[in-house]
Every structure is written in C-alpha cells, then in structure tokens.
C-alpha positions as protocol buffer text, in pm:
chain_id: "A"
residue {
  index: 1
  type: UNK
  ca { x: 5818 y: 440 z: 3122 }
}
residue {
  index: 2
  type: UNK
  ca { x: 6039 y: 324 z: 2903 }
}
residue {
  index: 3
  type: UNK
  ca { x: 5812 y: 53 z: 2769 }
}
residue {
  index: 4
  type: UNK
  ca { x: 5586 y: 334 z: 2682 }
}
residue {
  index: 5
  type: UNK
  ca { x: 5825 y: 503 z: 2469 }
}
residue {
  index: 6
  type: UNK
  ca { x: 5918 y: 216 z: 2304 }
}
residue {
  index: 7
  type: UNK
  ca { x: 5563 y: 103 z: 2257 }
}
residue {
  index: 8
  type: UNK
  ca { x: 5504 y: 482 z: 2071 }
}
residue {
  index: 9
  type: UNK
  ca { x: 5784 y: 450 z: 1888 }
}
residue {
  index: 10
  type: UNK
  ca { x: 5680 y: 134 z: 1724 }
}
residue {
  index: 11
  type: UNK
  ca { x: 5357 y: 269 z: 1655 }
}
residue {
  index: 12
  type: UNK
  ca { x: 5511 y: 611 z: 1507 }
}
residue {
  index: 13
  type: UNK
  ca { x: 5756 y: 347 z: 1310 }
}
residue {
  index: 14
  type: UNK
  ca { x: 5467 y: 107 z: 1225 }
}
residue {
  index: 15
  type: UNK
  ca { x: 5226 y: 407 z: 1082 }
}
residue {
  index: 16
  type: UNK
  ca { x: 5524 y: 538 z: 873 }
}
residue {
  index: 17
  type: UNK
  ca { x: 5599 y: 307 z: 724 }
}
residue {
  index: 18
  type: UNK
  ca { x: 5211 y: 203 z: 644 }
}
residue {
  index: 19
  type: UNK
  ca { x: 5262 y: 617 z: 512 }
}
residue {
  index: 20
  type: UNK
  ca { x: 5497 y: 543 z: 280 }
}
residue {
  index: 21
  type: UNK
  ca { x: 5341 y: 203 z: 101 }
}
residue {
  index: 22
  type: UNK
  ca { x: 5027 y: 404 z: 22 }
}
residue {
  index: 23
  type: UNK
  ca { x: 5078 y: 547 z: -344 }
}
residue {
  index: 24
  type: UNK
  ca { x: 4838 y: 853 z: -444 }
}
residue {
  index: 25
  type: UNK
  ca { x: 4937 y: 717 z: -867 }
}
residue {
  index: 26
  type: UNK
  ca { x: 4914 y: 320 z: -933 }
}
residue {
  index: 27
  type: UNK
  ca { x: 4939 y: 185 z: -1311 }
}
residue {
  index: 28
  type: UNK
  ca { x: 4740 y: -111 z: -1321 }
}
residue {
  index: 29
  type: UNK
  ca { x: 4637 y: -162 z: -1679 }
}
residue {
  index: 30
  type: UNK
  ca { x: 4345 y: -391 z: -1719 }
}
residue {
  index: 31
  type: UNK
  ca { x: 4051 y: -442 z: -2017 }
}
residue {
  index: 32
  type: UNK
  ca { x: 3701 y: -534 z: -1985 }
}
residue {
  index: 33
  type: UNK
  ca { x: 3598 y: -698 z: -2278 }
}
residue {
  index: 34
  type: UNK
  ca { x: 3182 y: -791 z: -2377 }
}
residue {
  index: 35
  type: UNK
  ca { x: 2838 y: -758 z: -2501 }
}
residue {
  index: 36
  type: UNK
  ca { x: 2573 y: -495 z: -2446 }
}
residue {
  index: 37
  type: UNK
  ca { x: 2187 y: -435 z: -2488 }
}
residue {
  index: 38
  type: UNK
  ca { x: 2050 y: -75 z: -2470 }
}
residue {
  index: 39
  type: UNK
  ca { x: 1691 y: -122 z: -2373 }
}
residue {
  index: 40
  type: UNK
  ca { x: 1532 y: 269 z: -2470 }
}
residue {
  index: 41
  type: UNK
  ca { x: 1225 y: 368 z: -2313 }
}
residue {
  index: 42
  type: UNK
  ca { x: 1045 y: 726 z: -2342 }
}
residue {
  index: 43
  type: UNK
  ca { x: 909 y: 902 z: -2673 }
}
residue {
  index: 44
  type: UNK
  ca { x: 1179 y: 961 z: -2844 }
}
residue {
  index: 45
  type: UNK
  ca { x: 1315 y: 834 z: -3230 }
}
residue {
  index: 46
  type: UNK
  ca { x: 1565 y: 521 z: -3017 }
}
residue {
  index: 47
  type: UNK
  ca { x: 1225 y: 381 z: -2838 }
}
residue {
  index: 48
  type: UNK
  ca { x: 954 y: 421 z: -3114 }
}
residue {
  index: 49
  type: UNK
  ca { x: 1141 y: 379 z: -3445 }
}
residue {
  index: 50
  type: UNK
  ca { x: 1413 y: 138 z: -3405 }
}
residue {
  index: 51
  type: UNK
  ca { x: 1493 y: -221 z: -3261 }
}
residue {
  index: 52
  type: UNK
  ca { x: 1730 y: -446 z: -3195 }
}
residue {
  index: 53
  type: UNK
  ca { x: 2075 y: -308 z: -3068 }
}
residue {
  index: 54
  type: UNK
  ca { x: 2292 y: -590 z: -2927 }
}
residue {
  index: 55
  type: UNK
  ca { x: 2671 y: -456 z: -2928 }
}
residue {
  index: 56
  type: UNK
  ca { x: 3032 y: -467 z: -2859 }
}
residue {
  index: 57
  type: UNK
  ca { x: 3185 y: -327 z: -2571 }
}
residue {
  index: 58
  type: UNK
  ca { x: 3520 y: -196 z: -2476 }
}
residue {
  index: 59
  type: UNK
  ca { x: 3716 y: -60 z: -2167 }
}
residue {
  index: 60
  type: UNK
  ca { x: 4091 y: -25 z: -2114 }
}
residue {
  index: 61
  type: UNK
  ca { x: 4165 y: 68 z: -1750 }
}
residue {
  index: 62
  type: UNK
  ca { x: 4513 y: 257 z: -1738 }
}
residue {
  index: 63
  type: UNK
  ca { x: 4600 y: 397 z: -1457 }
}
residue {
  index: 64
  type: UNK
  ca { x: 4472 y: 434 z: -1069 }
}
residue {
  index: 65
  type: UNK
  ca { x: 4437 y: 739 z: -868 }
}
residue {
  index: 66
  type: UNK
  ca { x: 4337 y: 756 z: -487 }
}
residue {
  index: 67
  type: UNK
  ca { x: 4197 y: 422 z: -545 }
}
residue {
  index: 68
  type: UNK
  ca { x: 3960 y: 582 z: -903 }
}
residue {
  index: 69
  type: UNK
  ca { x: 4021 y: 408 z: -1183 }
}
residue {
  index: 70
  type: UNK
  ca { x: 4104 y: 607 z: -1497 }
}
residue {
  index: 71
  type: UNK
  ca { x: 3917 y: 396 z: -1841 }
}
residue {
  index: 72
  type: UNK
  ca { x: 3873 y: 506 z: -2182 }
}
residue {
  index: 73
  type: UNK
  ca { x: 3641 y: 307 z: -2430 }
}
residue {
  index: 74
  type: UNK
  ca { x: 3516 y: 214 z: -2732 }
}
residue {
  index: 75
  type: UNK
  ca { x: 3149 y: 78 z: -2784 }
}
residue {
  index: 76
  type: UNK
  ca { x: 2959 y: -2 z: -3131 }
}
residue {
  index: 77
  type: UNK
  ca { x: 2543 y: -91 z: -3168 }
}
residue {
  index: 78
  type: UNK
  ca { x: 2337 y: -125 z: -3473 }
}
residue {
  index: 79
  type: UNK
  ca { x: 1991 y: -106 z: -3492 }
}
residue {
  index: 80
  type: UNK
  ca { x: 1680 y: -175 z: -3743 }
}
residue {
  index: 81
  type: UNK
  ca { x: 1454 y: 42 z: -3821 }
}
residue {
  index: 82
  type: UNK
  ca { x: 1119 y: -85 z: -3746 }
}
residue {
  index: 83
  type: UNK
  ca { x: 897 y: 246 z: -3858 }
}
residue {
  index: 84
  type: UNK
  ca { x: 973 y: 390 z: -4221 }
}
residue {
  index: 85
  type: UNK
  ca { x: 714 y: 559 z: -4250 }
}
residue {
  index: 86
  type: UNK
  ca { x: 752 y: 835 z: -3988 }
}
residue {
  index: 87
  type: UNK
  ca { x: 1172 y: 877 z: -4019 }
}
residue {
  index: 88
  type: UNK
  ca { x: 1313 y: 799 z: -4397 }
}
residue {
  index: 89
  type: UNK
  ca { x: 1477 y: 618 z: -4661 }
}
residue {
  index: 90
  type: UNK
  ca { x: 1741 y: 404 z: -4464 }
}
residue {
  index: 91
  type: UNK
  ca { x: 1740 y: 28 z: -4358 }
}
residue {
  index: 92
  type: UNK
  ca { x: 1945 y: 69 z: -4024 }
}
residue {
  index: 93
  type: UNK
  ca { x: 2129 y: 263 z: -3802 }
}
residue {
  index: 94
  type: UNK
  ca { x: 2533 y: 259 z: -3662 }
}
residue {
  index: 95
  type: UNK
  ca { x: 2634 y: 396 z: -3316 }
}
residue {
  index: 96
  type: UNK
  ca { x: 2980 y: 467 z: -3239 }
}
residue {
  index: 97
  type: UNK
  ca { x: 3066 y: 553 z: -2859 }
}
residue {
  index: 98
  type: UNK
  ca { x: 3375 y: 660 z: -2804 }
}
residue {
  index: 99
  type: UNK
  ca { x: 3409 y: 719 z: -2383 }
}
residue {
  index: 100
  type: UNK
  ca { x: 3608 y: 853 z: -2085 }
}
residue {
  index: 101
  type: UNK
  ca { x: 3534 y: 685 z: -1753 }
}
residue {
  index: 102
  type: UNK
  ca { x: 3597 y: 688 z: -1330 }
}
residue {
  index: 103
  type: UNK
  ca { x: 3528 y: 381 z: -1127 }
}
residue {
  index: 104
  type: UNK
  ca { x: 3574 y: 277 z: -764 }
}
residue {
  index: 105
  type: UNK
  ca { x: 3620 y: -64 z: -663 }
}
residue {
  index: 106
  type: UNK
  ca { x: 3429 y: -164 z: -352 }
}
residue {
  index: 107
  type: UNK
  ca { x: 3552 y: -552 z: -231 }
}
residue {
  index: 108
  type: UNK
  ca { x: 3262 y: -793 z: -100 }
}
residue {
  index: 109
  type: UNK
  ca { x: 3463 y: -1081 z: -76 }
}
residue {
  index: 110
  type: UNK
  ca { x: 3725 y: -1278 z: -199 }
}
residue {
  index: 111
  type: UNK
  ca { x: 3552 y: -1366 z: -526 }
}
residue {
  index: 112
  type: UNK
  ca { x: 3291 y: -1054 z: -565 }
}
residue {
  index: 113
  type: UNK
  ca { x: 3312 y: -666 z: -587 }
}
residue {
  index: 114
  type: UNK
  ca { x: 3108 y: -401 z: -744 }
}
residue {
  index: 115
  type: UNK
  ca { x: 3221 y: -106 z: -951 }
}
residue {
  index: 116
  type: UNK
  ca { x: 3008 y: 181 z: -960 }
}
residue {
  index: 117
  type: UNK
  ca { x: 3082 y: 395 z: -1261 }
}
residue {
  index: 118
  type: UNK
  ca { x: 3029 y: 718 z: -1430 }
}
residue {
  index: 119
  type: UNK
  ca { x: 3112 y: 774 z: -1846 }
}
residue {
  index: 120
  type: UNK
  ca { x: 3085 y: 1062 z: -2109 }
}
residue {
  index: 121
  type: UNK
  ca { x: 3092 y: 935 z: -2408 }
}
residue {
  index: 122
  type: UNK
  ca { x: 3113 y: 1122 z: -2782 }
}
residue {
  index: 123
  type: UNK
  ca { x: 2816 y: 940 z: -2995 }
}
residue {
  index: 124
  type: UNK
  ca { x: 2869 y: 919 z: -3363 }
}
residue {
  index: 125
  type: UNK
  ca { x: 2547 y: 811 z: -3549 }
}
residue {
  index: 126
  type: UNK
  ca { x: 2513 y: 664 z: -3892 }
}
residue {
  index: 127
  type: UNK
  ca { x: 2218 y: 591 z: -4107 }
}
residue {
  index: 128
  type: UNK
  ca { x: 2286 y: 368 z: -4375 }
}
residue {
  index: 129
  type: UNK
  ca { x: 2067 y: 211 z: -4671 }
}
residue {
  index: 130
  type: UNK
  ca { x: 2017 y: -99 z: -4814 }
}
residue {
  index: 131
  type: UNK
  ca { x: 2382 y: -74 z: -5024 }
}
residue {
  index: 132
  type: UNK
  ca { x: 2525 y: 23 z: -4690 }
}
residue {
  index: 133
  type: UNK
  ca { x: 2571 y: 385 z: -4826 }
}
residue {
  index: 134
  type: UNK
  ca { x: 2577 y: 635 z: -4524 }
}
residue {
  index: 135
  type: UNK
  ca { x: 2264 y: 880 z: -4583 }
}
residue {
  index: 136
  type: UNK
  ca { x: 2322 y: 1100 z: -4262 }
}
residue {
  index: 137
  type: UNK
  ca { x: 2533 y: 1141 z: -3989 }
}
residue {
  index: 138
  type: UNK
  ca { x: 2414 y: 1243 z: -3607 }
}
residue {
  index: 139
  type: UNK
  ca { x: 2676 y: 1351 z: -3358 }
}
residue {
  index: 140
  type: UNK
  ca { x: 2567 y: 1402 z: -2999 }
}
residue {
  index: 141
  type: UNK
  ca { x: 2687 y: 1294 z: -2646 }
}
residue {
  index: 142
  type: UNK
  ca { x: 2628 y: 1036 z: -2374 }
}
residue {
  index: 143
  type: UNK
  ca { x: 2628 y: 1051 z: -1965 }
}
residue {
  index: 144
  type: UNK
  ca { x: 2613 y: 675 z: -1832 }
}
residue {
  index: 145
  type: UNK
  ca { x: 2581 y: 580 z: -1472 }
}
residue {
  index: 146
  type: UNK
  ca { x: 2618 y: 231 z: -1352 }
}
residue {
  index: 147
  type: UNK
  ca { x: 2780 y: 1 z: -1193 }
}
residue {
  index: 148
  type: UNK
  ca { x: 2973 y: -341 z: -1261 }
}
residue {
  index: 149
  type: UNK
  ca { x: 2942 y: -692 z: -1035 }
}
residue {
  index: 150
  type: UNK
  ca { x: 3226 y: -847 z: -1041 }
}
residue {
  index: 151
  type: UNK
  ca { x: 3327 y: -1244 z: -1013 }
}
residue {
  index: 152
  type: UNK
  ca { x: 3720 y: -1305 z: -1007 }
}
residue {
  index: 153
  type: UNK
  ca { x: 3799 y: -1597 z: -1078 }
}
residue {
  index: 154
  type: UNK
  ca { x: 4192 y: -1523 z: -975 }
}
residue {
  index: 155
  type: UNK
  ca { x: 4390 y: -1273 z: -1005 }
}
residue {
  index: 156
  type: UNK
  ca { x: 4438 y: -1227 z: -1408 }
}
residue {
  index: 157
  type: UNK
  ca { x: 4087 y: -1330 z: -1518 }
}
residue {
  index: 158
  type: UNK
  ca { x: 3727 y: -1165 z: -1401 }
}
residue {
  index: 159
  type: UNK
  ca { x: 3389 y: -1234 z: -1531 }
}
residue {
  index: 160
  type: UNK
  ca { x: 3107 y: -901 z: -1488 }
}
residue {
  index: 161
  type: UNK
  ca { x: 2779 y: -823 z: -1538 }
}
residue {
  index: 162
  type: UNK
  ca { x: 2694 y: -469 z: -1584 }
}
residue {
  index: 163
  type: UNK
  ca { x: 2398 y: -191 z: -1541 }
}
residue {
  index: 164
  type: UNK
  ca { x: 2358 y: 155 z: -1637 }
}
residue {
  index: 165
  type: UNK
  ca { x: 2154 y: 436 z: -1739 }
}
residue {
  index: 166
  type: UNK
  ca { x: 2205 y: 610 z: -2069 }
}
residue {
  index: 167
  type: UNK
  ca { x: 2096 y: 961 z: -2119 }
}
residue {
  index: 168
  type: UNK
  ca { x: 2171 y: 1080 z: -2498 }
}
residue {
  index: 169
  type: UNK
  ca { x: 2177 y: 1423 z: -2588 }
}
residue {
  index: 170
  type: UNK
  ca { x: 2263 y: 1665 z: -2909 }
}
residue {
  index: 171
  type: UNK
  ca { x: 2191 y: 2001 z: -3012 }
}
residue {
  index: 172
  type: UNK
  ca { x: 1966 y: 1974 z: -3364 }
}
residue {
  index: 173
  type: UNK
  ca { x: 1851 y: 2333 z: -3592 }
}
residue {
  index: 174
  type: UNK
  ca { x: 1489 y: 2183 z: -3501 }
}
residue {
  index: 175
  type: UNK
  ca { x: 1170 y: 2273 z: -3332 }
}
residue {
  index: 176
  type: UNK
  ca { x: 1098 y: 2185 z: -2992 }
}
residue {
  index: 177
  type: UNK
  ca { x: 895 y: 1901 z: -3078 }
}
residue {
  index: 178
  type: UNK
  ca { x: 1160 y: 1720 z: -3309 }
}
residue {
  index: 179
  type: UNK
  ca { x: 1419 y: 1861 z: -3074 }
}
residue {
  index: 180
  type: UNK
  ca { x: 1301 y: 1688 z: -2773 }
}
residue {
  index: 181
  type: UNK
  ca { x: 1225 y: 1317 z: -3013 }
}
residue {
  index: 182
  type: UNK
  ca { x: 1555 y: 1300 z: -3187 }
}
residue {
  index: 183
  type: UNK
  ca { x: 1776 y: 1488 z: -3000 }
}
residue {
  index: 184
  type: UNK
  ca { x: 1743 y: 1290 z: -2674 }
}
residue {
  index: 185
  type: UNK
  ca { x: 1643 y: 948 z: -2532 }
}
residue {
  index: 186
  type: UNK
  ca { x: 1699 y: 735 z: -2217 }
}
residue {
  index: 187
  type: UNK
  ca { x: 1796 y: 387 z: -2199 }
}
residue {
  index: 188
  type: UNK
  ca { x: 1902 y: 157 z: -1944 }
}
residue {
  index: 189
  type: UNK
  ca { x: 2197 y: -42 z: -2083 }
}
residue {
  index: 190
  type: UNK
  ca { x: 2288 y: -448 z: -1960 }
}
residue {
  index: 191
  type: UNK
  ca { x: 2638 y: -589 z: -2011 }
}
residue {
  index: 192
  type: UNK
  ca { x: 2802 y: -891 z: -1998 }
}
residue {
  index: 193
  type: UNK
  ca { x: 3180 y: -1017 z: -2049 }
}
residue {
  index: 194
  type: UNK
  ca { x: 3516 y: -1076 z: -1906 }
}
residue {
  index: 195
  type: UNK
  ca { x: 3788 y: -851 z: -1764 }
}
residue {
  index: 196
  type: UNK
  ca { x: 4198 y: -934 z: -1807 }
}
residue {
  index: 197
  type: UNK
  ca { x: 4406 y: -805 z: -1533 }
}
C-alpha cells in the first residue's frame, strides 16, 4: 500500500512539475529571409497583362503562443508589362506587401519540419513609367495560405522552401467586368531562402 502511494505521488509530483515547464507565451525571435515567384493564373490584369515578378521576401517571427507563431512581414515584386495596348502608358509595375502572419510548426525529424501558414497582407501597387515617375497607385489586400518545408541545419541556421496561394482583392468605382479583372487575381506563390534562429 504504501508503494502505491508513493508510486501516485511521484506521478502527481512528476505531472506538476511537467505543468509548470509548459509556458502558454514564449519569445523566440527568429527571421526568414528569401526570394519569391508569384505565378498568376485566371483572367484577370496580373495573368494577362504583366510578367515577370521575381521578389524579396521578409518574415520576423516574434513571439510564440500555444505553440503559434506570431510573424509580421515585408515583401516587394516588380513586374513588366507585357500588353500596352489594353492597360496604359506605364513601363512596369511595384508591389509592396506589407503582412501579419500565424504558423504552426509540425517536427518530421531531426533535420525537417513543415510550417503551414496563413497571412493578410496590405498590398500597395505602383505603376511607374519609363522616368520611373509613379502614374497611379492601387491599394488592395492579400489572404495567403501555405506552408513552409523546413531543413535545419542546427539550431541557429535553417534553409526553406515555401508554397502558397495568393488571393488579391480591392474594392475599385468600376463595373463588374473591370471590377472582377483588376480588382482580383489568384496566384500560387514559390519561395526560397534561409531562416536565423
């Protein structure tokens, strides 16, 4: 009997203490760092009018919560327009994406883990001439959802590859018609780069 007790104790002691290691709040800054390609697809202005689009992306990871990790970012794309004709005066295109995001990281093994990911970003769009004069200005909005693969090297230094649909959206004083071409467009979106723990 008294074995038992002991035995429970232990276990009360054991799971306690297990209790009290787990924090709900964990700050544990980190900052993916790379490249990105927006591939666009549909009929809309992104697909049919423009090309090109290699960028720069951003993510600073700041704090933890029940094991979600809290990012803000910062991605930039240009693009040539390919189709003059139809949309204007202007040479290319700017896109600012300025983003909030939650992640999860699921382990595979010591050296991989995904990250599957959700953003909403604030788009800023500029269309600039051949003097690099802005001619007009778009603002609209961006849902991603995606996911990262991870491959850690060790514990300060992570390469990633990353996939995600884009859906862009903004409210234009349009018809339908030009409502539904420039105000919204799909993509899915590739990345590549390093993360610094």
């Amino acid at each position: 009997m008294k074995k038992i007790i002991v035995l429970v104790l232990f276990s009360v002691s054991s799971f306690s203490q297990t209790k009290k290691e787990t924090k709900i709040i964990n700050l544990e800054p980190s900052l993916r760092l790379g490249v990105n390609s927006p591939i666009y697809f549909g009929t809309n202005f992104f697909a049919k009018d423009f090309s090109g689009g290699i960028g720069f992306s951003s993510n600073f990871t700041f704090i933890k919560v029940y094991q979600t990790n809290l990012s803000f970012g910062y991605e930039y794309n240009q693009f040539k327009l390919k189709n003059k004709d139809v949309i204007g005066n202007f040479e290319y295109m700017k896109k600012h994406c300025y983003f909030i995001e939650a992640s999860h990281n699921i382990t595979l093994n010591t050296k991989f883990s995904i990250v599957p990911f959700i953003q909403f970003a604030a788009a800023n769009i500029k269309f600039k001439n051949e003097e690099r004069k802005t001619i007009a200005k778009q603002n609209g909005n961006e849902i991603k959802i995606g996911s990262y693969l991870d491959y850690n090297f060790n514990s300060t230094y992570t390469a990633y590859f990353g996939i995600n649909y884009i859906k862009y959206f903004n409210s234009l004083n349009a018809n339908d018609a030009d409502q539904k071409f420039f105000g919204n467009s799909n993509a899915i979106q590739l990345t590549l780069g390093f993360e610094f723990n």
